[in-house]
mmCIF file of C-alpha atoms in Angstrom:
data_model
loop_
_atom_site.group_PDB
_atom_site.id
_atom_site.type_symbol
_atom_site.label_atom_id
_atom_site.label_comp_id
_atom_site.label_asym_id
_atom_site.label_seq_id
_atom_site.Cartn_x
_atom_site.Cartn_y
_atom_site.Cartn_z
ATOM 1 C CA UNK A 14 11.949 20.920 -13.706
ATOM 2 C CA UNK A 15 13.279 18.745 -10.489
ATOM 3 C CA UNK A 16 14.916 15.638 -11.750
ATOM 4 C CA UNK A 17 15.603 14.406 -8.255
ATOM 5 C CA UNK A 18 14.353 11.059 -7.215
ATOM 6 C CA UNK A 19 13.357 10.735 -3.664
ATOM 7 C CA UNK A 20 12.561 6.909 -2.113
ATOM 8 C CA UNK A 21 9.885 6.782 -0.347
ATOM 9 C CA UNK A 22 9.348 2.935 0.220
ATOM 10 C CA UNK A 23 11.916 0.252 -0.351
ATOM 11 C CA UNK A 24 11.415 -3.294 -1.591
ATOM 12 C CA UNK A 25 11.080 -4.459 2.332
ATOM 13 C CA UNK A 26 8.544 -1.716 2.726
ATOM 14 C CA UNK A 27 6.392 -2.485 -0.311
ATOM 15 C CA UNK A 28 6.348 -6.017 0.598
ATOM 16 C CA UNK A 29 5.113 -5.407 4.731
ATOM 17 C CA UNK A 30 2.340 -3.102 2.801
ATOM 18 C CA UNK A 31 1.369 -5.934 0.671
ATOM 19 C CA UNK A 32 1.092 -8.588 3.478
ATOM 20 C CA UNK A 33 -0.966 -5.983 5.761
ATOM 21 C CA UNK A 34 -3.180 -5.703 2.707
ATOM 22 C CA UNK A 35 -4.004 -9.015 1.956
ATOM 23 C CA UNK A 36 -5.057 -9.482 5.719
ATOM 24 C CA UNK A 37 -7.356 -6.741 5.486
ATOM 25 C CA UNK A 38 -8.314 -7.951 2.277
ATOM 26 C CA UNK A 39 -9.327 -11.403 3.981
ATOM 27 C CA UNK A 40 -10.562 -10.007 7.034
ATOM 28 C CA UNK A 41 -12.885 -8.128 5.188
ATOM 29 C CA UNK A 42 -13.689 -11.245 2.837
ATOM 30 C CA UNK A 43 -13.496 -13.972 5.242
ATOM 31 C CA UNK A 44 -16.544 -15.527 4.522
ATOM 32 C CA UNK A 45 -16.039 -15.516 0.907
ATOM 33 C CA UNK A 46 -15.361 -18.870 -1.156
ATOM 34 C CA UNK A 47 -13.505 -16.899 -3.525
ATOM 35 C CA UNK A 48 -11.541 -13.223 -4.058
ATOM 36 C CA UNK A 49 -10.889 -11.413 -8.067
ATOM 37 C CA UNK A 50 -7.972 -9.334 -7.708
ATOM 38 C CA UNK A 51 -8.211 -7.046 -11.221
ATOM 39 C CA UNK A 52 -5.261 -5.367 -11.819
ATOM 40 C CA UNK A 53 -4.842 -2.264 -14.373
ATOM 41 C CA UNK A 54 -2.379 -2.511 -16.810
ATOM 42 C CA UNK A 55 0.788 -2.229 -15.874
ATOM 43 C CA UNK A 56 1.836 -2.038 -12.453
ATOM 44 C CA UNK A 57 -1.404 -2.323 -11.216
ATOM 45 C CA UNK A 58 -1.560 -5.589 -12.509
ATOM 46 C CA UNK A 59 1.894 -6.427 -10.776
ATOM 47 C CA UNK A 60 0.350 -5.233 -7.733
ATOM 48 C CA UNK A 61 -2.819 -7.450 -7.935
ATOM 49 C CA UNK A 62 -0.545 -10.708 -8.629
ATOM 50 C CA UNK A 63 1.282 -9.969 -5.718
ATOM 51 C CA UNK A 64 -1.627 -9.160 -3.100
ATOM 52 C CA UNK A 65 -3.248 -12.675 -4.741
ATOM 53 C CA UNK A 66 0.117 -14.184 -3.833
ATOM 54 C CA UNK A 67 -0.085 -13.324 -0.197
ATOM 55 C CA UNK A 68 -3.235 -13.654 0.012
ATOM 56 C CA UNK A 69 -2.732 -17.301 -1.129
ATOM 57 C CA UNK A 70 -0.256 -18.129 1.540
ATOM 58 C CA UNK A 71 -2.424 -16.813 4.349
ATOM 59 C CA UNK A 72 -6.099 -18.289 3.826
ATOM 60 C CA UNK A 73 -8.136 -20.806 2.199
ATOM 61 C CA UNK A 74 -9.621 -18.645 -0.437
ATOM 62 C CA UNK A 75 -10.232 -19.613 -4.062
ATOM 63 C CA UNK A 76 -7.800 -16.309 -6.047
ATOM 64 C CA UNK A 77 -8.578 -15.373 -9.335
ATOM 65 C CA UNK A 78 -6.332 -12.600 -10.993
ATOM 66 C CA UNK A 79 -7.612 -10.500 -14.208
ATOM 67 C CA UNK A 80 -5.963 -7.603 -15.934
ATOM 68 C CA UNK A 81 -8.062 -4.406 -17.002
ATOM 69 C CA UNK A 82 -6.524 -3.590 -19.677
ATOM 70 C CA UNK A 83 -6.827 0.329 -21.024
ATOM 71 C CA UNK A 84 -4.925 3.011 -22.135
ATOM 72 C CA UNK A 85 -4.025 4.490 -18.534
ATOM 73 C CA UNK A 86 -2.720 8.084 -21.029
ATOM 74 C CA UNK A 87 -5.802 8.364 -22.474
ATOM 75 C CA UNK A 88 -8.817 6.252 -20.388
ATOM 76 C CA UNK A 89 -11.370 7.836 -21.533
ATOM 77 C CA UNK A 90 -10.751 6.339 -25.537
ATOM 78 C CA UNK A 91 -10.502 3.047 -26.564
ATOM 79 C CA UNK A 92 -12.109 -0.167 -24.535
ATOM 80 C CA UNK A 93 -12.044 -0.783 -21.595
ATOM 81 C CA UNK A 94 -11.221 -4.543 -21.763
ATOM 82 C CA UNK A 95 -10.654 -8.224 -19.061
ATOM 83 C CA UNK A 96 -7.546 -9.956 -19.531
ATOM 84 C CA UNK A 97 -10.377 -13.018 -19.258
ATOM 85 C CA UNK A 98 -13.760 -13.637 -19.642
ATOM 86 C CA UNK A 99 -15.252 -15.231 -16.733
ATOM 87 C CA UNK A 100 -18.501 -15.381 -15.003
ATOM 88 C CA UNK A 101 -18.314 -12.671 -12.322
ATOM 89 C CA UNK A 102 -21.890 -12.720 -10.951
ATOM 90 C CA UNK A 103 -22.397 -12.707 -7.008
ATOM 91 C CA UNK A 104 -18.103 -12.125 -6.825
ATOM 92 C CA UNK A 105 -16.292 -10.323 -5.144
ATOM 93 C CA UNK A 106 -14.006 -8.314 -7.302
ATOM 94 C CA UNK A 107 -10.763 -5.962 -5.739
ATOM 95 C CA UNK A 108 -9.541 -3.497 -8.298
ATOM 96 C CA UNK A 109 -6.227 -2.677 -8.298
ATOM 97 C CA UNK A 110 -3.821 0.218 -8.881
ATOM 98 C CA UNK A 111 -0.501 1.545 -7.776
ATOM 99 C CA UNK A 112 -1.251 5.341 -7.674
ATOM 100 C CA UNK A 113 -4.584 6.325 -6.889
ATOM 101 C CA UNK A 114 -4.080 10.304 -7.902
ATOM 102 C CA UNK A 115 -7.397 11.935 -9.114
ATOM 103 C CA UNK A 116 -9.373 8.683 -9.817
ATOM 104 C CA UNK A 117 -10.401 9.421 -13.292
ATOM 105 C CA UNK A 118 -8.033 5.726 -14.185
ATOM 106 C CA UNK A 119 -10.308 3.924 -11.164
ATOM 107 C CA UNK A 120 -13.556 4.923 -13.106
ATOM 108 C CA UNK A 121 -13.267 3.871 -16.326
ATOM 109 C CA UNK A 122 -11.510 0.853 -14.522
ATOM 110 C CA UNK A 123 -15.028 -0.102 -13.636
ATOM 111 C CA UNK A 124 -17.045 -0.362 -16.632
ATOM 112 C CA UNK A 125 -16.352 -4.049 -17.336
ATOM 113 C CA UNK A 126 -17.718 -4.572 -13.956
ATOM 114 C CA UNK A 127 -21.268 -2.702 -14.411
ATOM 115 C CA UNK A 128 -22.212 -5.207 -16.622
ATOM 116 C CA UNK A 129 -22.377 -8.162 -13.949
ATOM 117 C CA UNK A 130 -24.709 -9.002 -11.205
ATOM 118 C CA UNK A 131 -20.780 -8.328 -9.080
ATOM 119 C CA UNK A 132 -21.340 -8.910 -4.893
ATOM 120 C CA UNK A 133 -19.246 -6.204 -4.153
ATOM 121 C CA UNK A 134 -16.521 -4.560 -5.800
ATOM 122 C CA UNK A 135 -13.476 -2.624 -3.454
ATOM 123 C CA UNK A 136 -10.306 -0.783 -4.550
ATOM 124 C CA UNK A 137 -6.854 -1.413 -3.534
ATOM 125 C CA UNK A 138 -3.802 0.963 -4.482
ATOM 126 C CA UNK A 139 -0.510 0.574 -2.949
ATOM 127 C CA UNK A 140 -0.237 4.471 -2.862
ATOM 128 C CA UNK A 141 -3.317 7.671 -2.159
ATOM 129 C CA UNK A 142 -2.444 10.829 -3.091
ATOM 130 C CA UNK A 143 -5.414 11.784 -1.876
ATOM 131 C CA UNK A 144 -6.173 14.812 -5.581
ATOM 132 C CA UNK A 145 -10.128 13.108 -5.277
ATOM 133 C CA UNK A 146 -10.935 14.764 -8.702
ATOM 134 C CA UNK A 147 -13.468 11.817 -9.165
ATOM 135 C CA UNK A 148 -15.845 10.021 -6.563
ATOM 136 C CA UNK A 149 -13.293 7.195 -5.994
ATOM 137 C CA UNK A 150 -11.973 6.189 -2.481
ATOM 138 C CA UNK A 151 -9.508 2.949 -1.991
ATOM 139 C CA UNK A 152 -10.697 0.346 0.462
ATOM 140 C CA UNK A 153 -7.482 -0.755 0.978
ATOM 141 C CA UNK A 154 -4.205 1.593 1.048
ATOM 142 C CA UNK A 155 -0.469 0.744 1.417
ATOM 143 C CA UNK A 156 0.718 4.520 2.053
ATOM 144 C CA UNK A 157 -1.352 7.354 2.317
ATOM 145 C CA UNK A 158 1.051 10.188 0.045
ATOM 146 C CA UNK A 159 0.466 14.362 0.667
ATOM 147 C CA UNK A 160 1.715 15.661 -2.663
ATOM 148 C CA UNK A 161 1.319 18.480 -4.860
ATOM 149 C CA UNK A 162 -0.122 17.906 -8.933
ATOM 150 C CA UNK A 163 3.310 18.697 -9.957
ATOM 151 C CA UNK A 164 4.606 15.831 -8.259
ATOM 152 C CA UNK A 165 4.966 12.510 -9.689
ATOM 153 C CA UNK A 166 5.290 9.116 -7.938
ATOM 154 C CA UNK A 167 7.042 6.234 -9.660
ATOM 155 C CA UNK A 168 6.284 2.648 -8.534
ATOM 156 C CA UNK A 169 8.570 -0.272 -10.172
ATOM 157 C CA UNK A 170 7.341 -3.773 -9.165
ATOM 158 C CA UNK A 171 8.549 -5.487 -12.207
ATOM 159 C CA UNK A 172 12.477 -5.316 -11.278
ATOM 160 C CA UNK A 173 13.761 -8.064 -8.131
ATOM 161 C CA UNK A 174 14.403 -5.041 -6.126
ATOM 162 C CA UNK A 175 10.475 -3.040 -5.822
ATOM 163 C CA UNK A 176 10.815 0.861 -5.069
ATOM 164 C CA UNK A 177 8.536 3.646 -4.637
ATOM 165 C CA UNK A 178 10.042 7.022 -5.937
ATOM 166 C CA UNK A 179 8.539 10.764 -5.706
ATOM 167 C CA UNK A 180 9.952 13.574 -8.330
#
């Protein structure tokens, strides 16, 4: 197997997606009082407190931030569970990811959701690779990635310095 480790977007990079995401995010949502970023476990979550932290700094909008919490090896056992219960009706919810690869994770993702009276509920992933195995699209995309199934992509938003890697 491979073992290189090829960058393909720095810390600078991930951070000028971000920003350009959270203005689409409010352009889209301007005339909402208030935006739920839910991240998935793990660096999706990263990923939604950082789009709710720029989109903080440019508009007026009220920014809640929820985990989904599942077992991203194995989503379709176990719950399916909110970091928080709160009242979600007429919201508008962004779900969050930092791979979208097949979009089997982005499903199951939803079923807390199908329970509310939700406004509107969009996707956001920081990376497509575009292997549509399930009927999910993101509304909002930081890179769009051609790769093959064999390929992996790597994203670390937890250290000071975020990367982006494809082996």
């Amino acid at each position: 197997m491979n073992k290189t480790k090829t960058l393909v977007l720095n810390h600078r990079q991930i951070s000028q997606k971000i920003t350009r995401m959270a203005y689409e995010i409010y352009e889209r949502n301007a005339s909402e009082s208030s935006i739920v970023f839910a991240g998935i476990t793990g660096m999706g979550h990263q990923l939604a407190e950082s789009l709710a932290g720029a989109l903080k700094e440019i508009s007026p909008l009220e920014v809640i931030v929820l985990e989904i919490i599942l077992d991203k090896s194995d989503v379709n056992r176990g719950d399916v569970l909110l970091s928080e219960k709160i009242v979600l009706s007429n919201k508008c919810v962004v779900v969050v990811d930092d791979v979208l690869n097949t979009g089997k994770t982005l499903v199951y993702a939803l079923l807390p959701f199908l329970q509310s009276s939700i406004k509107k509920i969009e996707v956001a992933v920081l990376v497509n690779r575009s292997h549509k195995l399930f009927p999910v699209s993101p509304d909002y995309t930081g890179l769009e990635l051609a790769t093959t199934l064999s390929e992996h992509i790597t994203v670390d938003l937890s250290s000071e310095n975020h990367t982006v890697h494809l082996h």
